[in-house]
Coordinates of C-alpha atoms in Angstrom, one line a residue:
Chain M
X15 CA 40.0 -90.7 -27.4
X16 CA 36.6 -90.1 -28.1
X17 CA 34.1 -93.1 -27.6
X18 CA 31.9 -94.5 -31.1
X19 CA 28.7 -93.0 -30.4
X20 CA 26.7 -95.8 -30.1
X21 CA 28.1 -96.6 -26.9
X22 CA 27.2 -93.7 -25.4
X23 CA 24.5 -93.8 -22.9
X24 CA 22.3 -91.1 -24.4
X25 CA 19.4 -91.5 -21.9
X26 CA 20.7 -88.2 -19.6
X27 CA 20.7 -85.8 -22.7
X28 CA 16.9 -87.0 -23.6
X29 CA 16.2 -86.8 -19.6
X30 CA 17.7 -83.1 -19.7
X31 CA 15.7 -82.1 -22.4
X32 CA 12.9 -83.2 -21.3
X33 CA 13.3 -81.8 -17.8
X34 CA 14.5 -78.9 -19.1
X35 CA 11.9 -77.8 -21.7
X36 CA 9.0 -79.2 -18.4
X37 CA 10.9 -76.6 -16.4
X38 CA 11.0 -74.0 -19.4
X39 CA 7.4 -74.2 -20.0
X40 CA 6.7 -74.0 -15.9
X41 CA 9.4 -70.8 -15.5
X42 CA 7.7 -68.9 -19.0
X43 CA 4.0 -69.0 -17.4
X44 CA 5.1 -68.3 -13.7
X45 CA 7.8 -65.6 -14.9
X46 CA 6.1 -64.0 -17.6
X47 CA 3.2 -63.4 -15.5
X48 CA 5.2 -62.4 -12.1
X49 CA 7.1 -60.3 -14.3
X50 CA 4.2 -58.2 -15.7
X51 CA 3.0 -58.4 -12.4
X52 CA 6.3 -56.6 -10.6
X53 CA 6.5 -54.1 -13.4
X54 CA 2.8 -53.0 -13.7
X55 CA 1.3 -53.2 -10.6
X56 CA 1.9 -51.9 -6.9
X57 CA 1.0 -54.3 -4.3
X58 CA 2.8 -54.3 -0.8
X59 CA 5.6 -57.3 -0.4
X60 CA 6.2 -56.6 -3.9
X61 CA 10.2 -56.1 -3.4
X62 CA 9.5 -58.8 -0.9
X63 CA 8.3 -61.1 -3.6
X64 CA 11.3 -59.9 -6.1
X65 CA 13.8 -60.9 -3.4
X66 CA 12.5 -64.2 -2.7
X67 CA 12.3 -64.8 -6.9
X68 CA 15.9 -63.4 -7.1
X69 CA 17.3 -66.0 -4.2
X70 CA 18.5 -68.6 -6.6
X71 CA 21.0 -66.9 -8.3
X72 CA 22.6 -66.0 -5.3
X73 CA 22.2 -69.1 -2.9
X74 CA 24.3 -71.8 -3.3
X75 CA 22.5 -74.6 -5.4
X76 CA 23.2 -77.2 -2.9
X77 CA 21.6 -75.2 -0.4
X78 CA 18.6 -74.4 -2.5
X79 CA 18.1 -78.1 -3.0
X80 CA 18.4 -78.9 0.5
X81 CA 15.6 -76.1 1.3
X82 CA 14.0 -78.0 -1.8
X83 CA 14.1 -81.0 -0.2
X84 CA 13.0 -80.1 3.3
X85 CA 9.9 -78.5 1.3
X86 CA 8.5 -81.1 -0.9
X87 CA 10.0 -84.3 1.0
X88 CA 8.3 -87.1 2.0
X89 CA 7.3 -85.7 5.4
X90 CA 6.3 -82.0 3.7
X91 CA 2.9 -81.6 3.3
X92 CA 3.8 -81.2 -0.4
X93 CA 5.4 -84.2 -0.5
X94 CA 2.6 -86.2 1.7
X95 CA -0.1 -84.3 -0.7
X96 CA 1.7 -85.8 -3.6
X97 CA 2.3 -89.0 -2.3
X98 CA -1.4 -89.6 -1.4
X99 CA -2.4 -88.8 -4.9
X100 CA 0.0 -90.4 -7.2
X101 CA 1.0 -93.2 -4.5
X102 CA 5.0 -92.7 -4.8
X103 CA 7.0 -89.9 -3.3
X104 CA 7.9 -87.0 -5.4
X105 CA 11.7 -86.8 -4.2
X106 CA 14.3 -88.8 -6.3
X107 CA 11.7 -88.7 -9.4
X108 CA 12.6 -87.0 -12.6
X109 CA 9.4 -84.6 -11.6
X110 CA 11.4 -83.5 -8.5
X111 CA 14.5 -82.6 -10.9
X112 CA 11.6 -80.5 -13.4
X113 CA 11.0 -78.8 -9.8
X114 CA 14.6 -78.3 -9.1
X115 CA 15.3 -77.1 -12.8
X116 CA 12.1 -74.3 -12.6
X117 CA 13.0 -72.9 -9.6
X118 CA 16.7 -72.4 -10.5
X119 CA 15.9 -70.9 -13.8
X120 CA 13.2 -69.0 -12.5
X121 CA 14.7 -65.3 -11.7
X122 CA 16.9 -65.8 -15.1
X123 CA 13.2 -65.7 -16.5
X124 CA 11.5 -63.1 -14.3
X125 CA 14.1 -60.7 -14.1
X126 CA 15.3 -60.3 -17.6
X127 CA 11.3 -60.4 -18.5
X128 CA 10.0 -57.6 -15.7
X129 CA 13.3 -55.4 -17.4
X130 CA 11.9 -56.2 -21.1
X131 CA 8.7 -55.1 -19.5
X132 CA 9.7 -51.9 -17.5
X133 CA 11.5 -50.8 -20.8
X134 CA 8.6 -50.5 -22.8
X135 CA 7.5 -46.9 -23.8
X136 CA 4.3 -46.5 -21.7
X137 CA 2.8 -44.4 -24.4
X138 CA 2.1 -47.7 -26.2
X139 CA 0.3 -48.6 -23.5
X140 CA -1.6 -45.1 -22.8
X141 CA -2.4 -44.8 -26.0
X142 CA -4.0 -48.2 -25.9
X143 CA -6.0 -47.4 -22.6
X144 CA -7.7 -44.6 -24.4
X145 CA -8.6 -46.5 -27.2
X146 CA -10.7 -49.1 -24.8
X147 CA -8.0 -52.0 -24.4
X148 CA -7.2 -52.9 -20.9
X149 CA -6.5 -55.9 -18.6
X150 CA -5.2 -59.2 -20.0
X151 CA -6.0 -57.7 -23.4
X152 CA -4.0 -55.0 -23.2
X153 CA -1.1 -57.3 -22.0
X154 CA -1.4 -59.7 -24.7
X155 CA -1.6 -57.4 -27.2
X156 CA 0.5 -54.3 -26.3
X157 CA 3.0 -54.8 -23.9
X158 CA 4.2 -58.6 -23.9
X159 CA 4.5 -58.2 -27.5
X160 CA 6.6 -55.1 -27.5
X161 CA 8.7 -56.5 -24.6
X162 CA 9.1 -59.6 -26.7
X163 CA 12.5 -59.8 -27.6
X164 CA 13.6 -59.5 -24.0
X165 CA 11.1 -61.9 -22.7
X166 CA 12.4 -64.4 -25.3
X167 CA 16.4 -63.9 -24.1
X168 CA 14.8 -64.1 -20.6
X169 CA 13.2 -67.8 -21.7
X170 CA 16.2 -68.9 -23.3
X171 CA 18.4 -68.0 -20.4
X172 CA 16.2 -70.0 -18.2
X173 CA 16.4 -72.8 -20.7
X174 CA 19.9 -73.1 -20.5
X175 CA 20.0 -72.9 -17.0
X176 CA 17.5 -75.6 -16.6
X177 CA 19.4 -77.6 -19.1
X178 CA 22.7 -77.2 -16.7
X179 CA 21.6 -77.4 -12.9
X180 CA 23.5 -79.7 -11.3
X181 CA 23.5 -79.0 -7.4
X182 CA 19.3 -78.5 -6.7
X183 CA 18.9 -81.2 -9.2
X184 CA 21.1 -83.9 -7.3
X185 CA 19.8 -82.4 -3.7
X186 CA 16.3 -83.4 -4.7
X187 CA 16.1 -86.2 -7.5
X188 CA 20.0 -88.0 -6.5
X189 CA 21.8 -89.8 -9.3
X190 CA 20.2 -92.9 -10.8
X191 CA 21.0 -93.9 -13.8
X192 CA 18.4 -94.3 -16.0
X193 CA 15.9 -92.5 -13.8
X194 CA 17.2 -89.1 -12.3
X195 CA 20.7 -88.9 -14.1
X196 CA 20.9 -85.8 -15.9
X197 CA 23.3 -84.6 -18.3
X198 CA 25.2 -82.7 -15.6
X199 CA 25.4 -85.5 -13.3
X200 CA 26.1 -88.2 -16.0
X201 CA 29.2 -85.5 -16.6
X202 CA 30.1 -85.8 -12.9
X203 CA 28.9 -89.3 -12.7
X204 CA 31.7 -90.1 -15.9
X205 CA 34.2 -88.0 -14.4
X206 CA 33.9 -90.2 -10.9
X207 CA 34.2 -93.7 -12.9
X208 CA 37.5 -92.0 -14.7
X209 CA 35.2 -92.5 -18.2
X210 CA 36.8 -88.5 -19.7
X211 CA 36.1 -89.8 -23.3
X212 CA 32.3 -90.0 -22.8
X213 CA 32.2 -86.9 -20.3
X214 CA 33.9 -85.2 -22.6
X215 CA 31.4 -86.0 -25.4
X216 CA 28.5 -85.0 -22.7
X217 CA 30.3 -81.6 -21.5
X218 CA 30.6 -81.0 -25.5
X219 CA 26.8 -81.3 -26.0
X220 CA 26.2 -79.1 -23.0
X221 CA 28.5 -76.3 -23.8
X222 CA 27.6 -75.9 -27.1
X223 CA 23.9 -75.7 -26.5
X224 CA 24.7 -72.9 -23.7
X225 CA 27.0 -71.2 -26.4
X226 CA 23.7 -70.9 -28.7
X227 CA 21.7 -70.1 -26.4
X228 CA 24.1 -67.0 -25.2
X229 CA 24.3 -66.2 -29.3
X230 CA 20.8 -65.9 -29.6
X231 CA 20.2 -64.1 -26.6
X232 CA 23.2 -61.8 -27.6
X233 CA 21.2 -61.3 -30.9
X234 CA 18.0 -60.4 -29.3
X235 CA 19.2 -57.8 -26.8
X236 CA 21.4 -56.5 -29.3
X237 CA 25.2 -56.3 -28.9
X238 CA 25.4 -54.2 -25.7
X239 CA 25.4 -57.3 -23.7
Chain C
X23 CA -23.0 -32.0 -26.7
X24 CA -20.6 -30.2 -24.5
X25 CA -17.4 -31.0 -22.1
X26 CA -17.5 -29.5 -18.2
X27 CA -14.2 -28.9 -17.1
X28 CA -13.6 -27.4 -13.8
X29 CA -10.4 -29.0 -12.3
X30 CA -7.5 -28.7 -10.1
X31 CA -4.6 -30.9 -10.0
X32 CA -0.5 -30.7 -8.9
X33 CA 2.3 -32.7 -10.1
X34 CA 5.5 -31.8 -8.5
X35 CA 5.6 -28.0 -7.9
X36 CA 3.0 -27.5 -11.3
X37 CA 0.0 -26.5 -10.6
X38 CA -3.0 -26.9 -13.1
X39 CA -6.4 -24.9 -12.9
X40 CA -8.7 -25.4 -15.1
X41 CA -12.3 -24.1 -15.9
X42 CA -14.0 -24.0 -19.0
X43 CA -17.0 -25.2 -21.1
X44 CA -16.5 -26.7 -24.3
X45 CA -19.4 -27.0 -27.0
X46 CA -19.3 -29.0 -30.2
X47 CA -16.8 -28.0 -32.8
X48 CA -13.0 -27.8 -33.3
X49 CA -11.2 -25.8 -30.5
X50 CA -7.5 -25.3 -30.2
X51 CA -6.0 -25.1 -26.8
X52 CA -2.9 -22.3 -27.4
X53 CA -0.1 -21.6 -25.0
X54 CA 3.6 -21.8 -25.1
X55 CA 5.3 -25.1 -23.8
X56 CA 4.8 -26.1 -20.3
X57 CA 1.5 -24.1 -19.8
X58 CA -0.2 -27.4 -19.2
X59 CA -1.4 -28.6 -22.6
X60 CA -0.9 -32.0 -22.3
X61 CA -1.2 -32.0 -18.6
X62 CA -5.1 -30.9 -18.9
X63 CA -5.4 -33.9 -22.3
X64 CA -3.9 -36.4 -19.7
X65 CA -6.8 -35.7 -17.2
X66 CA -9.2 -35.5 -19.8
X67 CA -8.3 -38.8 -20.8
X68 CA -7.9 -40.3 -17.6
X69 CA -4.5 -41.0 -17.8
X70 CA -3.8 -38.7 -15.1
X71 CA -6.4 -38.3 -11.4
X72 CA -7.4 -34.9 -10.4
X73 CA -6.8 -33.3 -7.2
X74 CA -10.0 -31.6 -7.0
X75 CA -12.8 -30.9 -9.1
X76 CA -15.1 -32.6 -12.0
X77 CA -15.1 -33.3 -15.6
X78 CA -18.3 -34.1 -17.5
X79 CA -19.2 -34.9 -21.1
X80 CA -22.8 -33.6 -20.9
X81 CA -24.4 -36.1 -18.4
X82 CA -21.6 -38.2 -18.3
X83 CA -19.4 -37.9 -15.1
X84 CA -15.6 -38.6 -16.2
X85 CA -14.1 -37.3 -12.6
X86 CA -15.9 -36.0 -10.0
X87 CA -13.1 -35.8 -6.9
X88 CA -15.7 -34.9 -4.3
X89 CA -18.2 -37.6 -4.9
X90 CA -15.1 -40.3 -5.5
X91 CA -15.9 -41.0 -9.0
X92 CA -12.9 -41.8 -11.9
X93 CA -13.8 -43.1 -15.3
X94 CA -11.1 -45.1 -16.3
X95 CA -9.3 -44.1 -19.4
X96 CA -10.7 -47.4 -21.4
X97 CA -14.2 -46.7 -20.4
X98 CA -14.4 -42.7 -21.6
X99 CA -14.5 -43.3 -25.2
X100 CA -12.2 -40.6 -26.1
X101 CA -10.3 -40.4 -29.6
X102 CA -6.9 -39.6 -29.0
X103 CA -3.6 -38.6 -31.1
X104 CA -0.7 -38.4 -29.3
X105 CA 2.2 -36.4 -30.4
X106 CA 3.8 -39.3 -31.2
X107 CA 1.9 -42.3 -32.8
X108 CA 2.4 -44.8 -30.6
X109 CA 0.9 -47.6 -33.2
X110 CA 2.2 -50.9 -32.6
X111 CA 4.9 -52.0 -34.5
X112 CA 4.1 -55.9 -34.5
X113 CA 0.5 -55.5 -36.4
X114 CA 0.0 -54.0 -39.5
X115 CA -2.0 -50.7 -40.3
X116 CA -5.0 -52.2 -40.4
X117 CA -4.8 -54.2 -37.2
X118 CA -4.1 -51.2 -35.3
X119 CA -7.0 -49.4 -36.1
X120 CA -9.1 -52.4 -36.2
X121 CA -8.0 -52.9 -32.2
X122 CA -9.5 -49.9 -31.4
X123 CA -13.2 -50.3 -32.6
X124 CA -14.9 -51.3 -29.9
X125 CA -18.3 -52.8 -31.1
X126 CA -19.3 -55.6 -33.7
X127 CA -18.0 -58.7 -34.1
X128 CA -14.7 -59.3 -36.1
X129 CA -15.7 -58.9 -39.3
X130 CA -17.7 -55.8 -38.6
X131 CA -14.4 -54.1 -36.8
X132 CA -12.3 -55.4 -39.8
X133 CA -14.7 -53.5 -42.2
X134 CA -15.0 -50.3 -39.7
X135 CA -11.1 -50.3 -39.8
X136 CA -11.0 -50.3 -43.6
X137 CA -13.4 -47.5 -43.8
X138 CA -11.8 -45.4 -41.2
X139 CA -8.3 -46.0 -42.8
X140 CA -10.3 -45.0 -46.3
X141 CA -11.6 -41.9 -44.2
X142 CA -8.1 -40.7 -43.7
X143 CA -6.6 -41.0 -47.1
X144 CA -4.6 -44.5 -45.9
X145 CA -6.2 -47.3 -47.2
X146 CA -3.4 -48.5 -49.7
X147 CA -1.6 -48.7 -46.5
X148 CA -3.6 -51.2 -44.5
X149 CA -1.3 -54.3 -45.1
X150 CA 1.8 -52.3 -44.2
X151 CA 3.6 -52.2 -40.9
X152 CA 3.7 -48.6 -38.9
X153 CA 7.2 -48.5 -39.1
X154 CA 7.1 -49.1 -43.0
X155 CA 5.0 -45.8 -43.0
X156 CA 6.2 -41.4 -43.6
X157 CA 5.4 -39.2 -40.4
X158 CA 2.5 -38.1 -42.4
X159 CA 1.3 -41.3 -42.9
X160 CA 1.5 -42.6 -39.3
X161 CA -0.5 -39.8 -38.1
X162 CA -3.6 -40.4 -40.8
X163 CA -3.5 -43.5 -39.3
X164 CA -3.6 -42.4 -35.8
X165 CA -6.7 -40.0 -36.5
X166 CA -8.2 -43.3 -37.7
X167 CA -7.5 -45.0 -34.9
X168 CA -8.8 -42.3 -32.5
X169 CA -12.3 -42.1 -34.7
X170 CA -12.2 -46.0 -34.6
X171 CA -13.4 -46.0 -30.6
X172 CA -16.8 -43.7 -32.0
X173 CA -15.6 -41.0 -29.4
X174 CA -17.8 -38.7 -28.0
X175 CA -14.5 -36.3 -27.3
X176 CA -11.6 -35.9 -29.7
X177 CA -8.3 -34.9 -28.0
X178 CA -5.2 -34.1 -30.2
X179 CA -2.3 -33.1 -28.9
X180 CA 0.2 -31.2 -30.9
X181 CA 0.0 -33.7 -33.6
X182 CA 1.8 -32.8 -36.4
X183 CA 4.5 -30.9 -34.7
X184 CA 6.9 -33.2 -36.1
X185 CA 5.9 -32.9 -39.9
X186 CA 7.0 -30.6 -42.5
X187 CA 4.7 -27.6 -43.5
X188 CA 3.1 -28.9 -46.8
X189 CA 2.2 -32.6 -45.0
X190 CA 0.8 -30.4 -41.8
X191 CA -1.3 -28.2 -44.1
X192 CA -2.7 -31.3 -45.6
X193 CA -3.6 -32.9 -42.9
X194 CA -5.2 -30.2 -41.0
X195 CA -7.4 -29.6 -44.0
X196 CA -8.4 -33.9 -43.2
X197 CA -8.8 -33.0 -39.4
X198 CA -11.1 -30.1 -40.2
X199 CA -13.1 -32.7 -42.7
X200 CA -12.9 -35.6 -39.7
X201 CA -14.1 -33.2 -37.0
X202 CA -17.2 -31.8 -39.0
X203 CA -18.0 -35.4 -39.8
X204 CA -17.6 -36.4 -36.2
X205 CA -19.5 -33.5 -34.4
X206 CA -18.1 -34.1 -31.4
X207 CA -16.3 -31.8 -28.9
X208 CA -12.9 -31.6 -30.1
X209 CA -9.4 -30.3 -28.7
X210 CA -6.5 -29.5 -30.6
X211 CA -3.0 -28.9 -28.9
X212 CA -0.6 -26.4 -30.4
X213 CA 1.6 -23.6 -30.3
X214 CA 1.9 -22.9 -33.7
X215 CA -0.3 -19.4 -34.6
X216 CA -0.9 -20.7 -38.2
X217 CA -2.5 -23.6 -37.0
X218 CA -4.7 -21.8 -34.3
X219 CA -5.6 -19.8 -37.1
X220 CA -6.3 -22.4 -39.3
X221 CA -8.3 -24.4 -37.4
X222 CA -10.0 -22.9 -34.6
X223 CA -14.0 -22.6 -34.1
X224 CA -12.6 -20.9 -31.2
X225 CA -9.6 -20.7 -28.7
X226 CA -9.1 -21.8 -25.5
X227 CA -5.6 -20.2 -23.9
X228 CA -3.0 -21.6 -21.5
X229 CA -0.7 -19.8 -19.4
X230 CA 1.3 -20.9 -16.6
X231 CA -1.4 -23.8 -15.9
X232 CA -4.2 -21.8 -16.3
X233 CA -6.9 -22.6 -18.8
X234 CA -10.1 -20.7 -18.3
X235 CA -10.0 -18.3 -21.6
X236 CA -12.6 -19.2 -24.3
X237 CA -11.8 -16.5 -27.2
X238 CA -11.7 -17.0 -30.9
X239 CA -8.1 -17.2 -32.8
X240 CA -7.3 -13.5 -33.1
X241 CA -8.2 -13.0 -29.2
X242 CA -5.6 -15.6 -28.8
X243 CA -2.9 -14.0 -30.6
X244 CA -3.6 -10.5 -29.5
X245 CA -3.5 -11.9 -26.0
X246 CA 0.0 -12.9 -26.8
X247 CA 1.0 -10.0 -28.5
X248 CA 0.3 -11.0 -32.3
X249 CA -1.4 -8.6 -34.3
X250 CA -4.9 -9.6 -35.5
X251 CA -5.1 -10.8 -38.9
X252 CA -1.3 -10.8 -39.3
X253 CA -0.4 -13.0 -42.0
X254 CA 2.3 -16.3 -41.2
X255 CA 5.0 -14.0 -43.1
X256 CA 4.9 -11.4 -40.7
X257 CA 4.1 -13.6 -37.3
X258 CA 7.4 -15.3 -38.8
X259 CA 9.2 -11.4 -39.1
X260 CA 8.2 -10.8 -35.8
X261 CA 9.7 -14.1 -34.4
X262 CA 6.8 -15.5 -33.3
X263 CA 6.5 -18.9 -35.0
X264 CA 6.2 -21.7 -33.3
X265 CA 9.4 -21.3 -30.8
X266 CA 8.7 -17.9 -30.8
X267 CA 5.9 -17.8 -28.7
X268 CA 8.2 -18.8 -25.9
X269 CA 11.1 -16.6 -26.6
X270 CA 9.3 -13.7 -26.8
X271 CA 7.4 -15.1 -23.8
X272 CA 11.3 -14.9 -22.2
X273 CA 12.1 -11.4 -23.5
X274 CA 8.8 -9.6 -21.9
X275 CA 10.0 -8.1 -18.4
X276 CA 8.5 -9.5 -15.5
X277 CA 6.5 -7.2 -13.5

């Protein structure tokens, strides 16, 4: 039976939206810049960077979370620097959840955007270069808008992935109700407590967002997806 | 103003050797497909690097392989019309031209773009998107874009290939006017004998990767086996239309 809406704790939904939005912002900046560099520049270690950035797709989320915990934990240089500046540890905060979601979702944006930029006909860029447009202006006025649909599709996929992250987030941010408990973790938590009704509502919200994003991506990329 | 070219390039197993000097005015680069015409234009525009040699426009060196000089495409001040328009579909016609104007503030650049669109007879298309235009209209806009950077050299790579004959003829007249007004060396690539005759102040022949013979339109046609002074109709009767040149070459016995 579905519980009355007033009885459901919506904090996990609001936290998930905040975490996924900020993570997607980070992913967009890093992912699109990285995609442009991978698609248009030739530099040593390019293949390695592409492989490492794609690791979150193939690594089990808890394994990714473990390495992230090592990288930003209290004894790591990053963790110590964060604690020195902000006066509190980075791990087991909602900010750690943002980092987890951003890293887990980065390859979805990066790979889709790289493919979209690679698909841009080089003739547009050549015509623009001969017309005096180059560097950042070339990317902003020519290449990225022409790859726009694919880039937006990548950002949408990254948002959906960030919103749904469980394993990586629980490793570095834990499951602290009212502080770090995101939607997917709340679903797990409610099932553990045999509160299937609330778990069902939360799961339905997540599933709806995922379906809407997929339909949007399908529209952007055409019916071939 | 003159363009001096003495370059060698190799792409795959295709060798390109070009040596000529081009004065101001309209020169037609004429020859069959696969003779290296587009390859040469890419070198002149700075889109490809030559393996050997030198390209200079008056005192300005664009490429000098021995001296390790290569001026990138965006610094060459060249106006180029490609076989496809490559107009940005997410920008208006006006914005496409304004993007290529190199000098002045935003207002001046916009005004310059309006003036250029007027010159090519496309003023009324300014607010439209490129995908809303006909093929002929699009090439008018690309001509305006090519002129927007106040170019010192104009390159036109079979710009009217995909257009029907009446549109081609109108655009030829426009090109003639624009080149006369610009007063800079202009290289117009074609493999259409009619286009050659209609436009060429002089002709440059491209044959199997060698581009070095500067002649006139009749000389170029005679070289390819078309009688000087033959009309379009008689040219067509000989089967030497645009594709005909290649056909004729294939038919010729190899020595």
